[in-house]
Amino acid sequence: VQLQASGGGLVQAGGSLRISCAASGQTLSSYVMGWFRQAPGKEREFVAAINWSGGTIYYVDSVKGRFTISRDNAKNTVYLQMNSLKPEDTAVYYCARHTRSYGVSKESSRDLSNYDYWGQGTQVTVSS
């Protein structure tokens, strides 16, 4: 499985971006998918996760109400719509495939070690 993240860029505070994660080599339709981010000098952190149908979604508290994760299983793609961006959202954003299918607990979705395939990352920079 290869995951290709795209759509990052430079945006002013308050602006919006949508980043995408397209998969090849295998269908992702039954897997839980997640987005993580890593800022310079910091550990990689959980941002959002979505179950196979989109019916169960988890977010880190700092992005609730501003970010929306979604998926299009027909296109084998996962999205992260980011609105009201803040300078502290600046990071490299990574998509990843969870080892489990269909659905997982909130705790499981937040644990990096539960993800087996990772994209290469896309840089999001928010200027103040």
PDB file of N, CA and C in Angstrom, residues 14 37 51-53 61 65 69 87 89 92 97 100 105 108 124:
ATOM      1  N   GLY A  14      -6.470  32.097   9.835  1.00  0.00           N
ATOM      2  CA  GLY A  14      -7.879  32.278   9.525  1.00  0.00           C
ATOM      3  C   GLY A  14      -8.297  31.660   8.210  1.00  0.00           C
ATOM      4  N   ARG A  37       0.118  14.911  12.714  1.00  0.00           N
ATOM      5  CA  ARG A  37       0.973  16.036  12.325  1.00  0.00           C
ATOM      6  C   ARG A  37       2.193  16.111  13.234  1.00  0.00           C
ATOM      7  N   ASN A  51     -13.679   6.032  10.681  1.00  0.00           N
ATOM      8  CA  ASN A  51     -13.883   4.607  10.450  1.00  0.00           C
ATOM      9  C   ASN A  51     -14.245   4.356   8.993  1.00  0.00           C
ATOM     10  N   TRP A  52     -14.497   3.115   8.655  1.00  0.00           N
ATOM     11  CA  TRP A  52     -14.639   2.732   7.257  1.00  0.00           C
ATOM     12  C   TRP A  52     -15.789   3.444   6.555  1.00  0.00           C
ATOM     13  N   SER A  53     -16.859   3.699   7.272  1.00  0.00           N
ATOM     14  CA  SER A  53     -18.046   4.285   6.660  1.00  0.00           C
ATOM     15  C   SER A  53     -18.126   5.794   6.829  1.00  0.00           C
ATOM     16  N   ASP A  61      -8.695  17.571  20.606  1.00  0.00           N
ATOM     17  CA  ASP A  61      -9.502  18.710  21.065  1.00  0.00           C
ATOM     18  C   ASP A  61      -9.116  20.024  20.376  1.00  0.00           C
ATOM     19  N   GLY A  65     -14.195  21.427  15.661  1.00  0.00           N
ATOM     20  CA  GLY A  65     -14.928  22.597  15.200  1.00  0.00           C
ATOM     21  C   GLY A  65     -14.239  23.340  14.071  1.00  0.00           C
ATOM     22  N   ILE A  69     -12.548  15.585   8.923  1.00  0.00           N
ATOM     23  CA  ILE A  69     -11.996  14.452   8.189  1.00  0.00           C
ATOM     24  C   ILE A  69     -13.134  13.780   7.432  1.00  0.00           C
ATOM     25  N   PRO A  87      -1.505  29.695  13.494  1.00  0.00           N
ATOM     26  CA  PRO A  87      -0.062  29.435  13.348  1.00  0.00           C
ATOM     27  C   PRO A  87       0.367  28.141  14.044  1.00  0.00           C
ATOM     28  N   ASP A  89      -1.058  25.427  13.999  1.00  0.00           N
ATOM     29  CA  ASP A  89      -1.380  24.278  13.148  1.00  0.00           C
ATOM     30  C   ASP A  89      -0.252  23.968  12.173  1.00  0.00           C
ATOM     31  N   VAL A  92       4.050  19.245   9.468  1.00  0.00           N
ATOM     32  CA  VAL A  92       3.918  18.283   8.381  1.00  0.00           C
ATOM     33  C   VAL A  92       2.776  17.351   8.751  1.00  0.00           C
ATOM     34  N   ARG A  97      -2.772   4.405   7.693  1.00  0.00           N
ATOM     35  CA  ARG A  97      -3.780   3.361   7.729  1.00  0.00           C
ATOM     36  C   ARG A  97      -3.669   2.581   9.037  1.00  0.00           C
ATOM     37  N   ARG A 100      -6.497  -2.023  11.976  1.00  0.00           N
ATOM     38  CA  ARG A 100      -7.816  -2.615  12.144  1.00  0.00           C
ATOM     39  C   ARG A 100      -8.781  -2.094  11.105  1.00  0.00           C
ATOM     40  N   SER A 105     -11.599   1.953  18.940  1.00  0.00           N
ATOM     41  CA  SER A 105     -11.891   2.875  20.039  1.00  0.00           C
ATOM     42  C   SER A 105     -11.147   4.185  19.837  1.00  0.00           C
ATOM     43  N   SER A 108      -7.492   3.713  20.699  1.00  0.00           N
ATOM     44  CA  SER A 108      -6.747   3.003  19.670  1.00  0.00           C
ATOM     45  C   SER A 108      -6.453   3.903  18.484  1.00  0.00           C
ATOM     46  N   VAL A 124       2.101  21.998   5.921  1.00  0.00           N
ATOM     47  CA  VAL A 124       1.114  23.063   6.085  1.00  0.00           C
ATOM     48  C   VAL A 124       1.748  24.152   6.930  1.00  0.00           C
TER      49      VAL A 124
END
